[in-house]
Amino acid sequence: MTQAEQVLVLWDIDRTLLYVGDIDRQVYREAFAEVVGRPAEHLPARGTGVTMPLAIRALLLDNGVSEDDVPELLPRMVDLVPQRLAAHTNDLREHGVLMPGAVEALRSVHERPDYVPTIATGNLKPNALLKLAAFDLGGYVDAEIGGYASDDQHRPALVGIAQKRAQAKHGTIFTRATTVIVGDSLEDVRTGLEGGAAVVAVASGKTSAEALRDAGADLVLDSLEDVQSLIEAIGQVTLQCAQAERGT
């Protein structure tokens, strides 16, 4: 990789940078009760990394909503969930926690002139921005060029969306050799493999380092606490992908 080449760094949010506990699940409860008119007995699994529209669809079906009613109710819940999360802004600040090393890792990536940091997340964009703002993290990423569940419920598609937005802003074509996802879940790994990005996985969520490695992550870190290891990992996986593209 030449010095002039830029690297698009796609940060996952939940359990990679921060953890908001059961607040997301409480938001699902409230939105379901408001839209469907009764309490939800079954909630989405924690820490899967699945996009919010797919999680909401599963929430509806798992709680006895007819498949025929999903096309009407799903968009209403997708619209309502950000409103309900906004009502919990104080809870995000009071009960949410930053993952170890997250701020220094974000700062170090942001300070490198050859890195373009943004977001690739299963969150809807309003939810992602609320979470970042609650922890004063917004200044470390260019959220406008990110990929969100609001853009596409198929998470691997978010890589291409972010690449195109970054290209439009920076005039650089970003490929697998110059795009890296940093995330904690199997969905983050799948997003990179299928979407066109190298994957630096962080075993900070519910998925073990071994499982992340077995799923195809290019490199796995135990946490973000060793910033130098993160920077080296990004450089290593982009170099490996560049060599693979050249067939060397």
PDB file of C-alpha atoms in Angstrom:
ATOM      1  CA  MET A   1       0.000   0.000   0.000  1.00  0.00           C
ATOM      2  CA  THR A   2       1.443   3.346  -0.960  1.00  0.00           C
ATOM      3  CA  GLN A   3       1.581   6.246   1.430  1.00  0.00           C
ATOM      4  CA  ALA A   4      -0.988   8.178  -0.600  1.00  0.00           C
ATOM      5  CA  GLU A   5      -3.684   5.494  -0.417  1.00  0.00           C
ATOM      6  CA  GLN A   6      -6.499   6.041   2.012  1.00  0.00           C
ATOM      7  CA  VAL A   7      -8.133   3.303   4.078  1.00  0.00           C
ATOM      8  CA  LEU A   8     -11.842   3.384   4.859  1.00  0.00           C
ATOM      9  CA  VAL A   9     -12.329   2.192   8.453  1.00  0.00           C
ATOM     10  CA  LEU A  10     -15.884   1.050   9.174  1.00  0.00           C
ATOM     11  CA  TRP A  11     -16.628   0.957  12.902  1.00  0.00           C
ATOM     12  CA  ASP A  12     -19.390  -1.193  14.319  1.00  0.00           C
ATOM     13  CA  ILE A  13     -21.067   0.409  17.352  1.00  0.00           C
ATOM     14  CA  ASP A  14     -22.764  -1.978  19.785  1.00  0.00           C
ATOM     15  CA  ARG A  15     -20.348  -4.058  21.881  1.00  0.00           C
ATOM     16  CA  THR A  16     -17.457  -2.792  19.776  1.00  0.00           C
ATOM     17  CA  LEU A  17     -17.430   0.861  20.881  1.00  0.00           C
ATOM     18  CA  LEU A  18     -20.136   0.940  23.531  1.00  0.00           C
ATOM     19  CA  TYR A  19     -22.773  -1.125  25.277  1.00  0.00           C
ATOM     20  CA  VAL A  20     -26.209   0.177  26.220  1.00  0.00           C
ATOM     21  CA  GLY A  21     -27.416  -2.872  28.116  1.00  0.00           C
ATOM     22  CA  ASP A  22     -31.142  -3.540  27.871  1.00  0.00           C
ATOM     23  CA  ILE A  23     -32.070  -0.092  26.587  1.00  0.00           C
ATOM     24  CA  ASP A  24     -32.479  -1.324  22.989  1.00  0.00           C
ATOM     25  CA  ARG A  25     -34.666  -4.163  24.232  1.00  0.00           C
ATOM     26  CA  GLN A  26     -36.770  -1.737  26.264  1.00  0.00           C
ATOM     27  CA  VAL A  27     -37.222   0.356  23.121  1.00  0.00           C
ATOM     28  CA  TYR A  28     -38.396  -2.757  21.261  1.00  0.00           C
ATOM     29  CA  ARG A  29     -40.882  -3.462  24.057  1.00  0.00           C
ATOM     30  CA  GLU A  30     -42.281   0.053  23.956  1.00  0.00           C
ATOM     31  CA  ALA A  31     -42.512   0.242  20.170  1.00  0.00           C
ATOM     32  CA  PHE A  32     -44.128  -3.188  19.903  1.00  0.00           C
ATOM     33  CA  ALA A  33     -46.736  -2.370  22.550  1.00  0.00           C
ATOM     34  CA  GLU A  34     -47.558   0.953  20.882  1.00  0.00           C
ATOM     35  CA  VAL A  35     -47.860  -0.454  17.367  1.00  0.00           C
ATOM     36  CA  VAL A  36     -49.354  -3.885  18.064  1.00  0.00           C
ATOM     37  CA  GLY A  37     -51.373  -2.989  21.130  1.00  0.00           C
ATOM     38  CA  ARG A  38     -50.133  -5.687  23.503  1.00  0.00           C
ATOM     39  CA  PRO A  39     -46.884  -6.576  25.291  1.00  0.00           C
ATOM     40  CA  ALA A  40     -44.141  -8.537  23.533  1.00  0.00           C
ATOM     41  CA  GLU A  41     -43.386 -11.855  25.237  1.00  0.00           C
ATOM     42  CA  HIS A  42     -40.288 -12.667  23.173  1.00  0.00           C
ATOM     43  CA  LEU A  43     -37.501 -10.192  22.425  1.00  0.00           C
ATOM     44  CA  PRO A  44     -34.636 -10.328  19.889  1.00  0.00           C
ATOM     45  CA  ALA A  45     -31.480 -12.120  20.995  1.00  0.00           C
ATOM     46  CA  ARG A  46     -28.687  -9.946  22.358  1.00  0.00           C
ATOM     47  CA  GLY A  47     -25.452  -9.265  20.543  1.00  0.00           C
ATOM     48  CA  THR A  48     -26.233 -10.875  17.184  1.00  0.00           C
ATOM     49  CA  GLY A  49     -25.415  -7.835  15.060  1.00  0.00           C
ATOM     50  CA  VAL A  50     -28.462  -8.354  12.854  1.00  0.00           C
ATOM     51  CA  THR A  51     -29.902  -5.171  11.349  1.00  0.00           C
ATOM     52  CA  MET A  52     -32.767  -3.516  13.205  1.00  0.00           C
ATOM     53  CA  PRO A  53     -35.380  -4.012  10.441  1.00  0.00           C
ATOM     54  CA  LEU A  54     -34.681  -7.760  10.462  1.00  0.00           C
ATOM     55  CA  ALA A  55     -34.720  -7.819  14.258  1.00  0.00           C
ATOM     56  CA  ILE A  56     -38.065  -6.019  14.273  1.00  0.00           C
ATOM     57  CA  ARG A  57     -39.466  -8.419  11.687  1.00  0.00           C
ATOM     58  CA  ALA A  58     -38.417 -11.359  13.856  1.00  0.00           C
ATOM     59  CA  LEU A  59     -39.885  -9.609  16.906  1.00  0.00           C
ATOM     60  CA  LEU A  60     -43.256  -9.313  15.205  1.00  0.00           C
ATOM     61  CA  LEU A  61     -43.339 -12.894  13.962  1.00  0.00           C
ATOM     62  CA  ASP A  62     -42.023 -14.370  17.221  1.00  0.00           C
ATOM     63  CA  ASN A  63     -44.833 -12.644  19.076  1.00  0.00           C
ATOM     64  CA  GLY A  64     -47.651 -14.030  16.969  1.00  0.00           C
ATOM     65  CA  VAL A  65     -48.122 -11.267  14.414  1.00  0.00           C
ATOM     66  CA  SER A  66     -49.384 -12.661  11.136  1.00  0.00           C
ATOM     67  CA  GLU A  67     -47.010 -12.641   8.176  1.00  0.00           C
ATOM     68  CA  ASP A  68     -49.740 -10.774   6.287  1.00  0.00           C
ATOM     69  CA  ASP A  69     -49.648  -7.937   8.829  1.00  0.00           C
ATOM     70  CA  VAL A  70     -45.864  -7.515   8.853  1.00  0.00           C
ATOM     71  CA  PRO A  71     -45.675  -5.261   5.731  1.00  0.00           C
ATOM     72  CA  GLU A  72     -47.941  -2.750   7.470  1.00  0.00           C
ATOM     73  CA  LEU A  73     -46.556  -2.947  11.004  1.00  0.00           C
ATOM     74  CA  LEU A  74     -42.830  -3.188  10.254  1.00  0.00           C
ATOM     75  CA  PRO A  75     -42.430   0.310   8.723  1.00  0.00           C
ATOM     76  CA  ARG A  76     -44.410   1.802  11.600  1.00  0.00           C
ATOM     77  CA  MET A  77     -42.078   0.213  14.129  1.00  0.00           C
ATOM     78  CA  VAL A  78     -38.981   1.235  12.152  1.00  0.00           C
ATOM     79  CA  ASP A  79     -40.221   4.836  12.255  1.00  0.00           C
ATOM     80  CA  LEU A  80     -41.081   4.640  15.959  1.00  0.00           C
ATOM     81  CA  VAL A  81     -37.934   2.978  17.331  1.00  0.00           C
ATOM     82  CA  PRO A  82     -35.683   6.067  16.913  1.00  0.00           C
ATOM     83  CA  GLN A  83     -38.299   8.209  18.651  1.00  0.00           C
ATOM     84  CA  ARG A  84     -38.461   5.804  21.560  1.00  0.00           C
ATOM     85  CA  LEU A  85     -34.662   5.624  21.830  1.00  0.00           C
ATOM     86  CA  ALA A  86     -34.451   9.431  21.823  1.00  0.00           C
ATOM     87  CA  ALA A  87     -36.744   9.407  24.862  1.00  0.00           C
ATOM     88  CA  HIS A  88     -34.103   7.298  26.610  1.00  0.00           C
ATOM     89  CA  THR A  89     -31.179   9.654  25.913  1.00  0.00           C
ATOM     90  CA  ASN A  90     -30.498  10.169  29.617  1.00  0.00           C
ATOM     91  CA  ASP A  91     -30.581   6.408  30.172  1.00  0.00           C
ATOM     92  CA  LEU A  92     -27.972   5.958  27.448  1.00  0.00           C
ATOM     93  CA  ARG A  93     -25.661   8.355  29.261  1.00  0.00           C
ATOM     94  CA  GLU A  94     -26.350   7.012  32.747  1.00  0.00           C
ATOM     95  CA  HIS A  95     -26.463   3.265  32.113  1.00  0.00           C
ATOM     96  CA  GLY A  96     -24.474   2.759  28.919  1.00  0.00           C
ATOM     97  CA  VAL A  97     -20.751   2.054  29.045  1.00  0.00           C
ATOM     98  CA  LEU A  98     -17.832   2.587  26.708  1.00  0.00           C
ATOM     99  CA  MET A  99     -15.965  -0.554  25.721  1.00  0.00           C
ATOM    100  CA  PRO A 100     -12.384  -0.687  27.042  1.00  0.00           C
ATOM    101  CA  GLY A 101     -10.019   1.289  24.850  1.00  0.00           C
ATOM    102  CA  ALA A 102     -12.755   2.567  22.545  1.00  0.00           C
ATOM    103  CA  VAL A 103     -12.072   6.298  22.850  1.00  0.00           C
ATOM    104  CA  GLU A 104      -8.316   6.021  22.381  1.00  0.00           C
ATOM    105  CA  ALA A 105      -8.804   3.626  19.474  1.00  0.00           C
ATOM    106  CA  LEU A 106     -11.245   5.986  17.791  1.00  0.00           C
ATOM    107  CA  ARG A 107      -8.950   8.948  18.402  1.00  0.00           C
ATOM    108  CA  SER A 108      -5.893   7.163  17.032  1.00  0.00           C
ATOM    109  CA  VAL A 109      -7.672   6.111  13.844  1.00  0.00           C
ATOM    110  CA  HIS A 110      -9.181   9.572  13.411  1.00  0.00           C
ATOM    111  CA  GLU A 111      -5.808  11.277  13.756  1.00  0.00           C
ATOM    112  CA  ARG A 112      -4.197   9.309  10.920  1.00  0.00           C
ATOM    113  CA  PRO A 113      -4.420  11.278   7.651  1.00  0.00           C
ATOM    114  CA  ASP A 114      -4.511   8.061   5.605  1.00  0.00           C
ATOM    115  CA  TYR A 115      -7.556   6.660   7.448  1.00  0.00           C
ATOM    116  CA  VAL A 116     -11.166   7.632   6.733  1.00  0.00           C
ATOM    117  CA  PRO A 117     -13.200   6.553   9.773  1.00  0.00           C
ATOM    118  CA  THR A 118     -16.955   6.097   9.606  1.00  0.00           C
ATOM    119  CA  ILE A 119     -19.691   3.675  10.698  1.00  0.00           C
ATOM    120  CA  ALA A 120     -21.146   0.402   9.418  1.00  0.00           C
ATOM    121  CA  THR A 121     -23.869  -0.743  11.797  1.00  0.00           C
ATOM    122  CA  GLY A 122     -27.064  -2.706  12.102  1.00  0.00           C
ATOM    123  CA  ASN A 123     -28.554   0.331  13.833  1.00  0.00           C
ATOM    124  CA  LEU A 124     -30.873   2.693  12.044  1.00  0.00           C
ATOM    125  CA  LYS A 125     -28.981   5.916  11.402  1.00  0.00           C
ATOM    126  CA  PRO A 126     -30.897   8.022  13.971  1.00  0.00           C
ATOM    127  CA  ASN A 127     -30.216   5.373  16.628  1.00  0.00           C
ATOM    128  CA  ALA A 128     -26.533   5.199  15.709  1.00  0.00           C
ATOM    129  CA  LEU A 129     -26.161   8.969  15.963  1.00  0.00           C
ATOM    130  CA  LEU A 130     -27.965   9.039  19.316  1.00  0.00           C
ATOM    131  CA  LYS A 131     -25.627   6.422  20.746  1.00  0.00           C
ATOM    132  CA  LEU A 132     -22.503   8.140  19.457  1.00  0.00           C
ATOM    133  CA  ALA A 133     -23.697  11.510  20.775  1.00  0.00           C
ATOM    134  CA  ALA A 134     -24.515  10.080  24.202  1.00  0.00           C
ATOM    135  CA  PHE A 135     -20.842   9.151  24.603  1.00  0.00           C
ATOM    136  CA  ASP A 136     -19.383  12.167  22.731  1.00  0.00           C
ATOM    137  CA  LEU A 137     -17.961   9.929  20.006  1.00  0.00           C
ATOM    138  CA  GLY A 138     -19.374  11.682  16.956  1.00  0.00           C
ATOM    139  CA  GLY A 139     -16.277  13.785  16.389  1.00  0.00           C
ATOM    140  CA  TYR A 140     -14.143  10.714  15.731  1.00  0.00           C
ATOM    141  CA  VAL A 141     -16.082   9.496  12.694  1.00  0.00           C
ATOM    142  CA  ASP A 142     -17.604  10.957   9.544  1.00  0.00           C
ATOM    143  CA  ALA A 143     -21.111   9.668  10.125  1.00  0.00           C
ATOM    144  CA  GLU A 144     -22.434  11.084   6.852  1.00  0.00           C
ATOM    145  CA  ILE A 145     -20.489   8.589   4.734  1.00  0.00           C
ATOM    146  CA  GLY A 146     -21.394   5.545   6.827  1.00  0.00           C
ATOM    147  CA  GLY A 147     -23.680   2.602   6.122  1.00  0.00           C
ATOM    148  CA  TYR A 148     -26.759   2.029   8.280  1.00  0.00           C
ATOM    149  CA  ALA A 149     -29.708  -0.327   8.531  1.00  0.00           C
ATOM    150  CA  SER A 150     -31.770   2.640   7.345  1.00  0.00           C
ATOM    151  CA  ASP A 151     -29.983   2.259   4.012  1.00  0.00           C
ATOM    152  CA  ASP A 152     -30.403  -1.504   3.589  1.00  0.00           C
ATOM    153  CA  GLN A 153     -31.547  -4.291   5.902  1.00  0.00           C
ATOM    154  CA  HIS A 154     -29.005  -6.627   4.260  1.00  0.00           C
ATOM    155  CA  ARG A 155     -25.924  -5.806   6.297  1.00  0.00           C
ATOM    156  CA  PRO A 156     -23.228  -6.742   3.720  1.00  0.00           C
ATOM    157  CA  ALA A 157     -24.718  -4.113   1.395  1.00  0.00           C
ATOM    158  CA  LEU A 158     -23.648  -1.425   3.862  1.00  0.00           C
ATOM    159  CA  VAL A 159     -19.998  -1.802   2.837  1.00  0.00           C
ATOM    160  CA  GLY A 160     -20.684  -0.778  -0.739  1.00  0.00           C
ATOM    161  CA  ILE A 161     -22.925   2.058   0.407  1.00  0.00           C
ATOM    162  CA  ALA A 162     -20.189   3.470   2.639  1.00  0.00           C
ATOM    163  CA  GLN A 163     -17.556   2.979  -0.059  1.00  0.00           C
ATOM    164  CA  LYS A 164     -19.609   4.921  -2.606  1.00  0.00           C
ATOM    165  CA  ARG A 165     -20.297   7.748  -0.162  1.00  0.00           C
ATOM    166  CA  ALA A 166     -16.634   7.939   0.808  1.00  0.00           C
ATOM    167  CA  GLN A 167     -15.614   7.913  -2.848  1.00  0.00           C
ATOM    168  CA  ALA A 168     -17.993  10.770  -3.612  1.00  0.00           C
ATOM    169  CA  LYS A 169     -16.514  12.844  -0.781  1.00  0.00           C
ATOM    170  CA  HIS A 170     -12.833  11.964  -1.080  1.00  0.00           C
ATOM    171  CA  GLY A 171     -12.450  11.128  -4.756  1.00  0.00           C
ATOM    172  CA  THR A 172     -10.923   7.752  -3.920  1.00  0.00           C
ATOM    173  CA  ILE A 173     -12.192   4.356  -5.025  1.00  0.00           C
ATOM    174  CA  PHE A 174     -12.321   2.116  -1.954  1.00  0.00           C
ATOM    175  CA  THR A 175     -11.995  -1.648  -2.480  1.00  0.00           C
ATOM    176  CA  ARG A 176     -11.596  -4.672  -0.222  1.00  0.00           C
ATOM    177  CA  ALA A 177      -7.876  -3.846  -0.092  1.00  0.00           C
ATOM    178  CA  THR A 178      -8.588  -0.378   1.303  1.00  0.00           C
ATOM    179  CA  THR A 179     -11.679  -1.017   3.445  1.00  0.00           C
ATOM    180  CA  VAL A 180     -11.624  -2.505   6.953  1.00  0.00           C
ATOM    181  CA  ILE A 181     -14.494  -3.344   9.283  1.00  0.00           C
ATOM    182  CA  VAL A 182     -13.803  -3.274  13.018  1.00  0.00           C
ATOM    183  CA  GLY A 183     -16.545  -5.217  14.787  1.00  0.00           C
ATOM    184  CA  ASP A 184     -17.374  -7.831  17.385  1.00  0.00           C
ATOM    185  CA  SER A 185     -20.041 -10.116  15.918  1.00  0.00           C
ATOM    186  CA  LEU A 186     -20.406 -12.865  13.350  1.00  0.00           C
ATOM    187  CA  GLU A 187     -22.548 -10.425  11.362  1.00  0.00           C
ATOM    188  CA  ASP A 188     -19.607  -8.022  11.218  1.00  0.00           C
ATOM    189  CA  VAL A 189     -17.446 -10.807   9.814  1.00  0.00           C
ATOM    190  CA  ARG A 190     -20.111 -11.793   7.283  1.00  0.00           C
ATOM    191  CA  THR A 191     -20.552  -8.161   6.308  1.00  0.00           C
ATOM    192  CA  GLY A 192     -16.900  -7.897   5.401  1.00  0.00           C
ATOM    193  CA  LEU A 193     -16.640 -11.254   3.642  1.00  0.00           C
ATOM    194  CA  GLU A 194     -19.753 -10.733   1.536  1.00  0.00           C
ATOM    195  CA  GLY A 195     -19.685  -6.950   1.276  1.00  0.00           C
ATOM    196  CA  GLY A 196     -16.089  -6.384   0.248  1.00  0.00           C
ATOM    197  CA  ALA A 197     -13.989  -5.412   3.260  1.00  0.00           C
ATOM    198  CA  ALA A 198     -11.234  -6.881   5.372  1.00  0.00           C
ATOM    199  CA  VAL A 199     -12.290  -7.669   8.944  1.00  0.00           C
ATOM    200  CA  VAL A 200     -10.493  -6.856  12.174  1.00  0.00           C
ATOM    201  CA  ALA A 201     -12.704  -8.559  14.724  1.00  0.00           C
ATOM    202  CA  VAL A 202     -12.699  -7.630  18.402  1.00  0.00           C
ATOM    203  CA  ALA A 203     -13.732 -10.287  20.919  1.00  0.00           C
ATOM    204  CA  SER A 204     -15.465  -7.707  23.092  1.00  0.00           C
ATOM    205  CA  GLY A 205     -19.024  -8.911  22.544  1.00  0.00           C
ATOM    206  CA  LYS A 206     -20.778 -12.254  22.921  1.00  0.00           C
ATOM    207  CA  THR A 207     -18.694 -14.030  20.276  1.00  0.00           C
ATOM    208  CA  SER A 208     -15.401 -15.669  21.191  1.00  0.00           C
ATOM    209  CA  ALA A 209     -12.131 -14.954  19.430  1.00  0.00           C
ATOM    210  CA  GLU A 210     -12.092 -18.531  18.167  1.00  0.00           C
ATOM    211  CA  ALA A 211     -15.587 -18.254  16.693  1.00  0.00           C
ATOM    212  CA  LEU A 212     -14.726 -14.954  15.002  1.00  0.00           C
ATOM    213  CA  ARG A 213     -11.573 -16.479  13.556  1.00  0.00           C
ATOM    214  CA  ASP A 214     -13.419 -19.582  12.371  1.00  0.00           C
ATOM    215  CA  ALA A 215     -16.040 -17.375  10.693  1.00  0.00           C
ATOM    216  CA  GLY A 216     -13.348 -15.822   8.515  1.00  0.00           C
ATOM    217  CA  ALA A 217     -12.152 -12.682  10.298  1.00  0.00           C
ATOM    218  CA  ASP A 218      -8.793 -11.635   8.869  1.00  0.00           C
ATOM    219  CA  LEU A 219      -7.430 -10.822  12.312  1.00  0.00           C
ATOM    220  CA  VAL A 220      -8.881 -10.986  15.823  1.00  0.00           C
ATOM    221  CA  LEU A 221      -8.051  -8.759  18.805  1.00  0.00           C
ATOM    222  CA  ASP A 222      -9.086  -9.410  22.382  1.00  0.00           C
ATOM    223  CA  SER A 223     -10.060  -5.759  22.885  1.00  0.00           C
ATOM    224  CA  LEU A 224      -9.360  -2.227  21.665  1.00  0.00           C
ATOM    225  CA  GLU A 225      -7.119  -1.451  24.625  1.00  0.00           C
ATOM    226  CA  ASP A 226      -3.867  -1.990  22.731  1.00  0.00           C
ATOM    227  CA  VAL A 227      -4.166   0.805  20.194  1.00  0.00           C
ATOM    228  CA  GLN A 228      -0.883  -0.009  18.504  1.00  0.00           C
ATOM    229  CA  SER A 229      -2.092  -3.562  17.864  1.00  0.00           C
ATOM    230  CA  LEU A 230      -5.244  -2.153  16.250  1.00  0.00           C
ATOM    231  CA  ILE A 231      -3.283   0.161  13.955  1.00  0.00           C
ATOM    232  CA  GLU A 232      -0.928  -2.670  13.034  1.00  0.00           C
ATOM    233  CA  ALA A 233      -3.908  -4.984  12.415  1.00  0.00           C
ATOM    234  CA  ILE A 234      -5.500  -2.512  10.006  1.00  0.00           C
ATOM    235  CA  GLY A 235      -2.239  -2.181   8.143  1.00  0.00           C
ATOM    236  CA  GLN A 236      -1.696  -5.940   8.058  1.00  0.00           C
ATOM    237  CA  VAL A 237      -5.118  -6.894   6.719  1.00  0.00           C
ATOM    238  CA  THR A 238      -5.113  -4.189   4.058  1.00  0.00           C
ATOM    239  CA  LEU A 239      -1.664  -5.296   2.920  1.00  0.00           C
ATOM    240  CA  GLN A 240      -2.808  -8.927   2.748  1.00  0.00           C
ATOM    241  CA  CYS A 241      -5.874  -7.984   0.722  1.00  0.00           C
ATOM    242  CA  ALA A 242      -3.800  -5.823  -1.624  1.00  0.00           C
ATOM    243  CA  GLN A 243      -1.381  -8.692  -2.194  1.00  0.00           C
ATOM    244  CA  ALA A 244      -4.295 -11.056  -2.833  1.00  0.00           C
ATOM    245  CA  GLU A 245      -5.746  -8.650  -5.410  1.00  0.00           C
ATOM    246  CA  ARG A 246      -2.397  -8.516  -7.188  1.00  0.00           C
ATOM    247  CA  GLY A 247      -1.992 -12.283  -6.928  1.00  0.00           C
ATOM    248  CA  THR A 248       1.298 -12.003  -5.069  1.00  0.00           C
TER     249      THR A 248
END
